[in-house]
Structures are given as structure tokens and as C-alpha cells.
Coordinates of C-alpha atoms in Angstrom, one line a residue:
X162 CA 0.8 35.2 -1.3
X163 CA -1.4 34.8 1.7
X164 CA -4.9 33.4 1.9
X165 CA -7.6 35.5 3.5
X166 CA -10.4 33.4 4.9
X167 CA -12.4 36.4 6.2
X168 CA -14.0 36.7 9.6
X169 CA -15.4 33.3 10.2
X170 CA -17.2 33.2 13.6
X171 CA -16.5 30.5 16.1
X172 CA -19.2 28.0 17.1
X173 CA -19.4 29.7 20.5
X174 CA -20.1 33.1 18.9
X175 CA -22.8 31.8 16.6
X176 CA -24.8 30.3 19.4
X177 CA -24.1 31.5 22.9
X178 CA -27.0 29.8 24.5
X179 CA -27.1 26.5 22.6
X180 CA -24.1 24.8 20.9
X181 CA -25.1 23.8 17.4
X182 CA -25.9 20.2 16.3
X183 CA -25.6 18.6 12.9
X184 CA -29.1 19.9 12.1
X185 CA -27.7 23.5 12.1
X186 CA -25.3 22.7 9.3
X187 CA -26.1 22.9 5.6
X188 CA -28.5 22.0 4.0
X189 CA -30.3 23.9 6.8
X190 CA -31.6 27.2 5.4
X191 CA -29.5 29.3 7.7
X192 CA -26.7 26.8 8.0
X193 CA -24.0 28.4 6.0
X194 CA -22.2 30.4 8.8
X195 CA -22.3 27.4 11.1
X196 CA -21.0 25.1 8.4
X197 CA -18.1 27.6 7.7
X198 CA -17.3 27.8 11.4
X199 CA -17.4 24.0 11.8
X200 CA -15.1 23.4 8.8
X201 CA -12.7 26.1 9.9
X202 CA -12.3 24.6 13.3
X203 CA -11.9 21.1 11.7
X204 CA -9.3 22.4 9.3
X205 CA -7.4 23.9 12.3
X206 CA -7.4 20.4 13.9
X207 CA -6.2 18.8 10.6
X208 CA -3.5 21.5 10.0
X209 CA -2.2 21.0 13.6
X210 CA -2.0 17.3 13.0
X211 CA -0.2 17.6 9.7
X212 CA 2.4 20.0 11.2
X213 CA 3.0 17.7 14.2
X214 CA 3.4 14.7 11.8
X215 CA 6.5 16.3 10.4
X216 CA 8.1 17.4 13.7
X217 CA 10.7 15.0 14.9
X218 CA 10.1 16.2 18.5
X219 CA 6.5 14.9 18.1
X220 CA 5.6 11.3 18.9
X221 CA 4.8 8.8 16.2
X222 CA 2.1 7.4 18.4
X223 CA 0.6 7.7 21.9
X224 CA 0.1 4.0 22.5
X225 CA -2.8 2.7 24.5
X226 CA -4.0 -0.9 24.8
X227 CA -7.3 -1.9 23.2
X228 CA -9.2 -2.1 26.5
X229 CA -8.0 1.4 27.4
X230 CA -9.4 2.9 24.2
X231 CA -12.7 0.9 24.5
X232 CA -13.2 2.1 28.1
X233 CA -12.7 5.7 27.1
X234 CA -9.9 8.2 27.7
X235 CA -10.3 11.8 28.9
X236 CA -13.8 12.2 27.5
X237 CA -13.1 10.2 24.3
X238 CA -15.7 7.5 23.9
X239 CA -16.1 5.1 21.1
X240 CA -19.7 4.2 22.1
X241 CA -22.5 5.4 19.9
X242 CA -25.3 7.5 21.5
X243 CA -29.0 7.5 20.9
X244 CA -29.3 11.3 21.1
X245 CA -27.2 13.6 18.9
X246 CA -24.0 15.1 20.3
X247 CA -23.2 18.7 19.6
X248 CA -20.6 20.0 17.1
X249 CA -18.1 20.9 19.8
X250 CA -18.1 17.3 21.0
X251 CA -17.7 16.1 17.4
X252 CA -14.6 18.3 17.0
X253 CA -13.2 16.9 20.2
X254 CA -13.8 13.4 18.9
X255 CA -12.0 14.4 15.6
X256 CA -9.0 15.7 17.6
X257 CA -8.8 12.7 19.8
X258 CA -9.2 10.2 17.0
X259 CA -6.0 11.7 15.5
X260 CA -4.3 12.0 18.9
X261 CA -4.6 8.3 19.7
X262 CA -3.8 7.1 16.2
X263 CA -0.4 6.6 14.5
X264 CA 1.3 9.4 12.5
X265 CA 2.2 7.4 9.5
X266 CA 3.6 10.6 7.9
X267 CA 6.2 11.0 10.6
X268 CA 9.8 10.9 9.3
X269 CA 10.5 8.1 11.9
X270 CA 7.6 5.8 10.9
X271 CA 9.3 2.8 9.2
X272 CA 6.6 0.2 9.9
X273 CA 4.8 -0.2 6.6
X274 CA 5.4 -0.1 2.9
X275 CA 2.9 2.8 2.6
X276 CA 4.1 5.7 4.7
X277 CA 4.4 9.5 4.4
X278 CA 1.9 12.3 4.2
X279 CA 1.9 14.0 0.9
X280 CA 0.3 17.4 1.2
X281 CA -0.8 17.6 -2.4
X282 CA -2.2 14.1 -2.2
X283 CA -4.0 15.0 0.9
X284 CA -5.6 17.9 -0.8
X285 CA -6.7 15.6 -3.6
X286 CA -8.3 13.2 -1.1
X287 CA -10.2 16.1 0.5
X288 CA -11.5 17.2 -2.9
X289 CA -12.4 13.6 -3.8
X290 CA -14.5 13.2 -0.6
X291 CA -16.2 16.6 -1.3
X292 CA -17.2 15.5 -4.8
X293 CA -18.5 12.2 -3.3
X294 CA -19.1 10.5 -6.6
X295 CA -18.7 7.0 -8.1
X296 CA -16.5 5.7 -10.9
X297 CA -19.0 3.5 -12.6
X298 CA -20.4 5.8 -15.3
X299 CA -19.2 8.9 -17.2
X300 CA -22.5 10.7 -16.5
X301 CA -21.8 10.9 -12.7
X302 CA -18.0 11.2 -12.9
X303 CA -17.0 12.7 -16.2
X304 CA -13.7 14.4 -15.1
X305 CA -12.5 11.6 -12.9
X306 CA -13.2 9.0 -15.6
X307 CA -11.0 10.8 -18.1
X308 CA -8.3 11.4 -15.5
X309 CA -8.3 7.6 -14.8
X310 CA -7.9 6.9 -18.6
X311 CA -5.0 9.4 -18.8
X312 CA -3.3 8.1 -15.7
X313 CA -3.6 4.4 -16.8
X314 CA -2.2 5.2 -20.3
X315 CA 0.7 7.0 -18.7
X316 CA 1.5 4.1 -16.4
X317 CA 1.1 1.6 -19.3
X318 CA 3.6 3.7 -21.3
X319 CA 6.1 3.6 -18.4
X320 CA 5.7 -0.2 -18.2
X321 CA 6.6 -0.3 -21.9
X322 CA 3.4 -1.2 -23.7
X323 CA 2.6 0.3 -27.1
X324 CA -0.2 2.9 -27.6
X325 CA -2.4 0.2 -29.2
X326 CA -2.2 -1.9 -26.1
X327 CA -3.4 -1.5 -22.5
X328 CA -6.4 -1.3 -20.3
X329 CA -6.9 -1.1 -16.5
X330 CA -8.8 0.2 -13.5
X331 CA -7.9 1.4 -10.1
X332 CA -8.7 -1.1 -7.4
X333 CA -9.0 -1.2 -3.5
X334 CA -5.5 -2.5 -2.9
X335 CA -2.9 -4.7 -4.4
X336 CA -4.6 -8.0 -3.4
X337 CA -7.7 -7.0 -5.4
X338 CA -5.5 -6.1 -8.3
X339 CA -3.8 -9.4 -8.2
X340 CA -7.1 -11.2 -7.9
X341 CA -8.3 -9.4 -11.1
X342 CA -5.3 -10.8 -12.9
X343 CA -6.2 -14.4 -12.0
X344 CA -9.8 -13.9 -13.1
X345 CA -8.7 -12.4 -16.3
X346 CA -6.2 -15.1 -17.1
X347 CA -8.9 -17.8 -16.4
X348 CA -11.4 -16.1 -18.6
X349 CA -8.9 -15.5 -21.4
X350 CA -8.1 -19.3 -21.6
X351 CA -11.6 -20.6 -20.6
X352 CA -14.3 -18.0 -21.4
X353 CA -16.9 -20.6 -20.8
X354 CA -16.3 -20.2 -17.0
X355 CA -18.5 -17.2 -17.1
X356 CA -21.6 -19.2 -18.1
X357 CA -20.8 -22.8 -17.0
X358 CA -18.7 -22.2 -13.9
X359 CA -15.6 -24.0 -12.7
X360 CA -17.1 -27.5 -13.0
X361 CA -16.8 -27.2 -16.8
X362 CA -13.0 -26.6 -16.5
X363 CA -10.1 -28.9 -16.0
X364 CA -8.0 -28.6 -12.8
X365 CA -6.1 -25.3 -13.3
X366 CA -2.8 -24.6 -11.7
X367 CA -1.1 -21.3 -11.1
X368 CA 2.5 -20.7 -10.0
X369 CA 4.0 -18.1 -7.7
X370 CA 7.0 -17.5 -5.5
X371 CA 7.2 -19.2 -2.1
X372 CA 7.4 -15.7 -0.6
X373 CA 4.0 -14.6 -2.1
X374 CA 0.4 -15.5 -1.4
X375 CA -2.5 -15.2 -3.8
X376 CA -5.6 -14.4 -1.9
X377 CA -8.8 -16.4 -2.5
X378 CA -7.1 -19.2 -4.5
X379 CA -7.4 -22.7 -3.1
X380 CA -3.9 -24.0 -2.1
X381 CA -4.3 -27.1 -4.2
X382 CA -4.6 -24.9 -7.3
X383 CA -1.5 -22.9 -6.4
X384 CA 2.1 -24.2 -6.6
X385 CA 4.8 -22.3 -4.7
X386 CA 8.1 -22.2 -6.5
X387 CA 11.3 -22.5 -4.6
X388 CA 13.3 -19.3 -4.2
X389 CA 17.0 -18.5 -4.0
X390 CA 18.8 -15.6 -2.3
X391 CA 16.3 -12.9 -0.9
X392 CA 13.3 -14.8 -2.2
X393 CA 13.8 -14.6 -6.0
X394 CA 11.9 -17.3 -8.0
X395 CA 14.2 -19.9 -9.6
X396 CA 13.2 -20.2 -13.3
X397 CA 14.4 -23.8 -13.7
X398 CA 12.2 -24.8 -10.7
X399 CA 9.2 -23.0 -12.3
X400 CA 9.6 -24.8 -15.6
X401 CA 10.1 -28.2 -13.9
X402 CA 6.9 -27.5 -11.9
X403 CA 4.9 -26.7 -15.0
X404 CA 6.0 -29.9 -16.7
X405 CA 5.2 -31.9 -13.6
X406 CA 1.7 -30.4 -13.4
X407 CA 1.0 -31.2 -17.0
X408 CA 2.2 -34.8 -16.5
X409 CA -0.3 -35.1 -13.6
X410 CA -3.1 -34.1 -15.9
X411 CA -3.4 -30.5 -14.6
X412 CA -3.6 -27.4 -16.8
X413 CA -1.0 -24.7 -15.9
X414 CA -2.4 -21.3 -16.9
X415 CA -0.8 -18.5 -14.9
X416 CA 2.5 -17.4 -13.3
X417 CA 2.8 -14.6 -10.8
X418 CA 6.2 -13.0 -10.8
X419 CA 7.1 -10.4 -8.1
X420 CA 8.8 -7.1 -8.6
X421 CA 9.7 -6.2 -5.0
X422 CA 8.7 -8.7 -2.4
X423 CA 7.0 -7.5 0.8
X424 CA 9.7 -8.5 3.2
X425 CA 13.0 -8.6 1.4
X426 CA 12.2 -6.3 -1.6
X427 CA 13.4 -9.0 -4.1
X428 CA 12.8 -8.8 -7.8
X429 CA 12.1 -12.0 -9.7
X430 CA 14.1 -12.5 -13.0
X431 CA 11.2 -11.3 -15.2
X432 CA 12.8 -12.0 -18.7
X433 CA 13.7 -15.6 -17.8
X434 CA 10.2 -16.2 -16.4
X435 CA 8.6 -14.5 -19.5
X436 CA 10.5 -16.9 -21.7
X437 CA 9.1 -19.9 -19.9
X438 CA 5.5 -18.4 -20.0
X439 CA 5.8 -17.8 -23.7
X440 CA 7.2 -21.4 -24.3
X441 CA 4.3 -23.0 -22.4
X442 CA 1.5 -20.5 -23.4
X443 CA 0.9 -19.2 -19.8
X444 CA -0.3 -15.8 -18.6
X445 CA 2.4 -13.8 -17.0
X446 CA 1.4 -11.4 -14.2
X447 CA 3.9 -9.1 -12.5
X448 CA 3.0 -8.1 -9.0
X449 CA 4.8 -4.7 -8.8
X450 CA 2.6 -3.4 -6.0
X451 CA 5.8 -2.5 -4.1
X452 CA 8.4 -2.3 -6.8
X453 CA 6.4 -0.5 -9.5
X454 CA 7.5 2.9 -8.2
X455 CA 11.0 2.1 -9.3
X456 CA 9.8 2.4 -12.9
X457 CA 9.8 6.1 -12.3
X458 CA 13.6 6.1 -11.7
X459 CA 16.0 5.9 -14.7
X460 CA 18.6 4.6 -12.2
X461 CA 16.5 1.8 -10.7
X462 CA 14.0 0.7 -13.4
X463 CA 16.5 -1.8 -14.8
X464 CA 15.5 -4.0 -11.8
X465 CA 12.1 -4.5 -13.6
X466 CA 13.6 -5.4 -17.0
X467 CA 11.2 -7.6 -18.8
X468 CA 8.0 -6.2 -17.2
X469 CA 6.8 -5.0 -20.6
X470 CA 6.4 -8.7 -21.5
X471 CA 3.7 -9.2 -18.8
X472 CA 0.1 -9.7 -19.7
X473 CA -0.9 -7.8 -16.5
X474 CA 0.7 -5.7 -13.9
X475 CA -0.2 -4.6 -10.4
X476 CA 1.2 -1.2 -9.4
X477 CA 0.4 0.5 -6.1
X478 CA 1.2 4.3 -6.2
X479 CA 0.2 4.5 -2.5
X480 CA 3.4 2.7 -1.7
X481 CA 6.7 3.9 -3.3
X482 CA 5.1 7.0 -4.9
X483 CA 3.6 8.2 -1.7
X484 CA -0.1 8.7 -2.7
X485 CA -2.5 8.6 0.2
X486 CA -4.2 5.2 0.7
X487 CA -5.7 3.7 -1.2
X488 CA -4.3 3.9 -4.8
X489 CA -3.7 0.6 -6.6
X490 CA -4.0 -0.2 -10.3
X491 CA -4.3 -3.3 -12.3
X492 CA -2.9 -2.8 -15.8
X493 CA -3.9 -5.3 -18.5
X494 CA -2.2 -5.6 -21.9
X495 CA -5.1 -6.9 -23.9
X496 CA -7.7 -4.2 -24.4
X497 CA -11.3 -5.1 -23.8
X498 CA -10.6 -8.2 -21.7
X499 CA -11.6 -6.5 -18.4
X500 CA -15.1 -5.7 -19.8
X501 CA -15.6 -9.1 -21.5
X502 CA -14.6 -10.9 -18.3
X503 CA -16.7 -8.9 -15.8
X504 CA -19.5 -7.3 -17.8
X505 CA -23.0 -8.0 -16.4
X506 CA -24.9 -5.2 -18.4
X507 CA -27.0 -3.9 -15.4
X508 CA -29.7 -1.9 -17.2
X509 CA -30.2 0.5 -14.4
X510 CA -26.7 1.9 -15.0
X511 CA -25.4 0.8 -18.4
X512 CA -28.1 1.8 -20.9
X513 CA -27.0 1.4 -24.6
X514 CA -29.0 4.4 -25.9
X515 CA -27.2 7.2 -23.8
X516 CA -26.4 10.4 -25.7
X517 CA -22.6 10.1 -25.1
X518 CA -19.9 7.5 -25.9
X519 CA -20.7 4.8 -23.4
X520 CA -17.3 3.2 -23.7
X521 CA -16.4 5.6 -20.9
X522 CA -18.8 3.8 -18.5
X523 CA -16.2 1.8 -16.8
X524 CA -18.3 0.0 -14.2
X525 CA -18.7 -3.1 -16.3
X526 CA -14.9 -3.6 -16.3
X527 CA -15.0 -4.3 -12.6
X528 CA -16.2 -7.0 -10.3
X529 CA -17.4 -4.4 -7.8
X530 CA -19.2 -2.0 -10.2
X531 CA -19.2 1.0 -7.9
X532 CA -15.7 2.3 -7.1
X533 CA -14.2 5.0 -4.9
X534 CA -12.4 7.8 -6.8
X535 CA -8.7 6.9 -6.2
X536 CA -7.3 8.8 -9.3
X537 CA -7.6 12.4 -8.5
X538 CA -5.0 12.6 -5.7
X539 CA -2.4 10.8 -7.9
X540 CA -3.3 13.0 -10.9
X541 CA -2.8 16.1 -8.7
X542 CA 0.5 14.8 -7.3
X543 CA 1.7 14.1 -10.8
X544 CA 0.8 17.6 -11.9
X545 CA 2.6 19.1 -8.9
X546 CA 5.8 16.9 -9.1
X547 CA 6.0 15.8 -12.7
X548 CA 7.6 12.5 -13.5
X549 CA 11.0 14.0 -12.5
X550 CA 9.7 14.7 -9.0
X551 CA 8.7 11.1 -8.5
X552 CA 12.0 10.0 -9.7
X553 CA 13.9 12.1 -7.2
X554 CA 11.6 10.8 -4.4
X555 CA 12.2 7.2 -5.3
X556 CA 15.9 7.7 -5.6
X557 CA 16.0 9.4 -2.2
X558 CA 14.2 6.4 -0.5
X559 CA 16.7 3.9 -1.9
X560 CA 19.6 6.2 -0.8
X561 CA 18.2 6.0 2.7
X562 CA 18.2 2.2 2.5
X563 CA 21.8 2.2 1.3
X564 CA 22.8 4.5 4.1
X565 CA 21.1 2.1 6.7
X566 CA 22.8 -0.9 5.1
X567 CA 26.2 0.8 5.2
X568 CA 25.7 1.7 8.9
X569 CA 24.7 -1.8 9.8
X570 CA 27.7 -3.3 8.2
X571 CA 30.0 -1.2 10.5
X572 CA 28.3 -2.0 13.8
X573 CA 29.0 -5.1 15.9
X574 CA 25.7 -4.8 17.8
X575 CA 23.7 -5.4 14.6
X576 CA 23.6 -8.3 12.0
X577 CA 22.3 -8.1 8.5
X578 CA 19.9 -10.8 7.3
X579 CA 21.6 -10.6 3.9
X580 CA 25.1 -9.4 3.3
X581 CA 24.3 -8.2 -0.2
X582 CA 23.2 -4.7 -0.9
X583 CA 19.4 -4.4 -0.9
X584 CA 17.7 -4.1 -4.3
X585 CA 14.8 -2.1 -3.0
X586 CA 14.4 0.1 0.1
X587 CA 13.9 -3.0 2.4
X588 CA 16.7 -3.5 4.9
X589 CA 16.4 -6.5 7.2
X590 CA 18.5 -7.0 10.3
X591 CA 18.8 -8.3 13.9
X592 CA 19.9 -6.3 16.9
X593 CA 22.3 -8.5 19.0
X594 CA 22.2 -7.8 22.7
X595 CA 25.5 -8.0 24.6
X596 CA 24.6 -11.4 26.1
X597 CA 24.3 -13.0 22.7
X598 CA 27.3 -11.4 20.9
X599 CA 29.7 -14.1 21.9
X600 CA 27.2 -17.0 21.8
X601 CA 27.8 -19.7 19.1
X602 CA 25.2 -20.0 16.4
X603 CA 22.7 -22.7 17.0
X604 CA 19.1 -23.4 18.3
X605 CA 19.6 -21.8 21.7
X606 CA 21.0 -18.6 20.3
X607 CA 18.1 -18.5 17.7
X608 CA 15.6 -19.1 20.5
X609 CA 16.9 -16.2 22.5
X610 CA 17.3 -13.9 19.4
X611 CA 13.8 -14.6 18.4
X612 CA 12.6 -12.8 21.5
X613 CA 14.7 -9.7 21.0
X614 CA 12.8 -7.8 18.2
X615 CA 9.3 -8.2 19.8
X616 CA 10.6 -6.9 23.2
X617 CA 12.3 -3.9 21.6
X618 CA 9.2 -3.1 19.4
X619 CA 7.0 -3.2 22.6
X620 CA 9.3 -0.7 24.3
X621 CA 9.5 1.5 21.2
X622 CA 5.7 1.7 20.9
X623 CA 5.4 2.5 24.6
X624 CA 7.8 5.4 24.1
X625 CA 6.3 6.4 20.8
X626 CA 9.2 8.1 19.2
X627 CA 9.7 5.7 16.3
X628 CA 8.1 2.6 14.8
X629 CA 9.5 -0.3 12.8
X630 CA 8.2 -3.7 11.9
X631 CA 9.5 -7.2 12.5
X632 CA 8.7 -10.8 11.6
X633 CA 10.2 -14.3 11.2
X634 CA 10.5 -15.8 7.7
X635 CA 11.2 -19.4 6.9
X636 CA 14.1 -20.5 9.0
X637 CA 15.0 -17.0 10.1
X638 CA 13.9 -15.9 13.6
X639 CA 12.3 -12.5 14.3
X640 CA 14.2 -9.7 12.5
X641 CA 13.6 -6.1 11.9
X642 CA 12.4 -5.0 8.5
X643 CA 13.0 -1.3 7.8
X644 CA 11.3 0.1 4.7
X645 CA 11.6 3.5 3.1
X646 CA 8.8 5.2 1.2
X647 CA 8.5 8.4 3.1
X648 CA 10.0 11.5 1.4
X649 CA 10.3 13.2 4.8
X650 CA 12.8 10.7 6.1
X651 CA 16.4 11.8 6.2
X652 CA 19.6 10.1 7.1
X653 CA 19.5 11.6 10.6
X654 CA 16.2 9.7 11.1
X655 CA 18.0 6.5 10.0
X656 CA 20.8 7.1 12.5
X657 CA 18.2 7.9 15.2
X658 CA 16.5 4.6 14.6
X659 CA 19.6 2.6 15.1
X660 CA 20.5 4.4 18.3
X661 CA 17.0 4.0 19.6
X662 CA 17.0 0.2 18.9
X663 CA 20.4 -0.1 20.5
X664 CA 19.4 1.9 23.6
X665 CA 16.1 0.0 24.1
X666 CA 17.8 -3.4 23.5
X667 CA 21.0 -3.0 25.4
X668 CA 19.7 -4.2 28.8
X669 CA 16.9 -6.4 27.4
X670 CA 16.1 -9.5 29.5
X671 CA 16.0 -12.8 27.6
X672 CA 14.6 -15.9 29.3
X673 CA 17.0 -18.8 29.8

């Protein structure tokens, strides 16, 4: 079935003598035709970009250095004018903004945990922006408020909580979701913090893996627990640290376990950690921002066994489930705690004598009050794919990771950071140039190897046909981290990536 948009005039035909300005768009009295024309041309730009994003012959990025973009390129200027520019120039600016950006939906973009370009999710984001409403009260956002409730209940059910349990909100990213969990845990154990502040509390201590950072928490209040292979928290070390903290007069109150670490994709042993938390009466939070998507897979959800015992969970559908940025949820087992912790009863929003059920006014659950609508795109994607569609998508991403792992094992010019099969879709490895392949392990080899990934990455970005991240970690020098969350990526793209790295790195010059 085709779509007939009718004869929409171009901007030039509307105004042959004077190209329209923003004042000629709606709500101008005669602005409907000009608005239709402007949007049609904008949609053409967006459709062209979307189609190019999926073409392997298209570049992932057209790289320019910051000073080049600031100085302006081919009529594209970032400077802000005093006088209004015409609609034609705005369309050019829209086109160039996309041209000089990064196609994160490209099948060969491996750089971030959040990648891909879901067409249904994109449609949801367009509608969300068109509605331009706020998630703080039912009166201004009735449909989206109910969608959020339904989505959160579905996610809580998948985590494994009962129908009588569960609360939550969508947040601007996983870091904010994790911060909510700390604030909730503190309020749960010490509700007087809301009226008396931190000075009324003992010295509180939280615990997390050495591979994780909790933003906005003073380092003296956070103990990093030693990890074993691939960054998994050691339960015995956790319990020992809790006992030591108590002996020092501190009050342990919170443990952050990770389901899918950012670099290695490791999963902490959740049941063992939950046993310790229950024994010592501590709040257990599971940061499943990256790994939560595996709950959609019957094959892989076993890696999160024990997550149902958590008091709170962070889950980012904008990562493994492919929802457009941003889409992150904090799930809380104890119903009502979010509101009790954060409620400020602003009378200009949360009147008690409204004519509807004001329990649907969710603004008092949050520390930010006003919130962007992040639920509709995920709701629409779930309607389009069903839970089974997400399961297939997740399984495919992990199959790609296994394919890369198997290929790397067979090649003498690459070396895996870990010899064991990856638990998630993270695969970490080094490219070994010819000059280093026969070199004995040691500080000098490490020094030279440390320079390899950045040099290859620089060449790769200049060429623009693929993109992958790298980093050092602990005692390991710079290595590549390939992550799969893009449903468009196929095994041919994985093979291309390896050949591209080998080609760019074969003649690389390493300083003596």
C-alpha cells in the first residue's frame, strides 16, 4: 500500500520573490502550505539520511577536526545570527548537521553500547516531539502516563517481581537511574535525611565492583570490591569489606551489583551477593543498564539469575533493545518509596482536589519533577516486535559476538584480552602488528602495543568506513572493545571490521 502525500508545493514555488522565514510557518494565518512544504523537504532530508545509514557503501562518518567545524565548511556555520535566516538555509543546516555527524545506525558502527537506528523507535521519537508534553501530571500527559505504568509493570514482571510489588520511572540515562537507587536506599534506612540532612546520619558506606563508578558519591563513602576474571565481584571480598566497615564504626547500607559491565560485559554473581545483602540487611541494587536486555532472551536470561532478589534495578532499553536515546528505567521493588523519598508537594502542580485519581501524577516520584517522554518509542517498538522480536534481536547480537570471538581465536595477528567466551556482546582484543608478533611479553612490548589501537582508530576515523572503541583498563594496555547492539549488523560486517583493522595496522609505525 502506497502513501499519497498530494501535491505539496516546494518552498521556491510558494514564494518566487522572497524565500520564506520562520514567521511564514504556522501559526501564521496563511502558514499551512509553507509549513507542509518545509516539513516535506525536511522529511526528504531525514529519509535520505536513514537510507544512507543502512548502506554499507556509505561512510559511518565524515570526520573533521573541531577547529574545522567551528570555522565553517561549505556554507555550514555554527555561529548564531542576529537576523533570521530563511527556511532554505535552515534546511541546508539540517542536512549538513547530519552530514558531519556520525551514523550510529550504520551496520559498521561498533563504538558504543547504544547503536542502531530502529525505524519504529524513530517514528515514536518524532511523535513524542510533536506532542511536546511533560510527564509530571496526568492532566497534561494522560496517554503517556498510562503507557509508562504499563511498560514498567511489564519490565518488573520480566525481572521476576510479583504483581503486588514494583514501582519506577523512566530517567535521563543509567547514571541517573543508579543515583535514584542510592537516594532511595538512604531514605529507606534513614528517612530523617529528608528533614535533617546528612549531618544527622552516621557515616554510610556503599559497595560496588572495582569496574564500576557511582556518580556523585564521595569516594570515602564508596568501597570498591576486588574483582576476578572479566571484572566479576568476589562475594567473599564483599562480605569481608562489610564486616571491616562495621568494625570501623561505619554503617554499610547499599551494594551495587552489575549485570553486564561496560567494558568486559561481565555479570556479577547476583544470588551470592543477594545472600550477603540479606544476611547484613543491605539494599541490593542491580545495574543492568547494559545487561538488562538479556532478560528478553530465554537463552541468555540465566546470566541474570537472582536479579529478582534486588531491591532496585537499572535497565536501559536504549542499549541492547535498540530504543532511540534516551530510554532508561529505574525499577523499585517497594511501591510508594519513590514518592515518599522525593515528594515536595508543589502546589502549582500537585493539587489534592483534582477531579481525577492524582496517584497518576508521577512528578513527585522524581528529583527532577518535569520529565521528557521516553516511553512512547519503546511502547511502539514493543507493539511492533512483541517480546519475541526483542528476543530474536538480542540473540542475534550475541551470535555476532560469538562469531567475532571465534574469528579472533583463529588469527595470529590478533590476541584476545580473555580466552574465555564472552558472556555478553562485548569482545575485547588487541591487534598485533608484524613487528610485535615475535616480541617477548614485557614492559617494552606493552609500551609499543599501547600505541597501536589509538593509531588504528585515528586512521579508521579519517577513512570513515567503520568505527570501534578502545581503552586501557587496569594493567591492560589499550585494547579494542567491540560491542554489538545494532540489529543491522551481520557477520559480513564483523569480518569487514577485522580486515579493516588488519589493513590499517599492518604498516603502522611504533616509536622505539
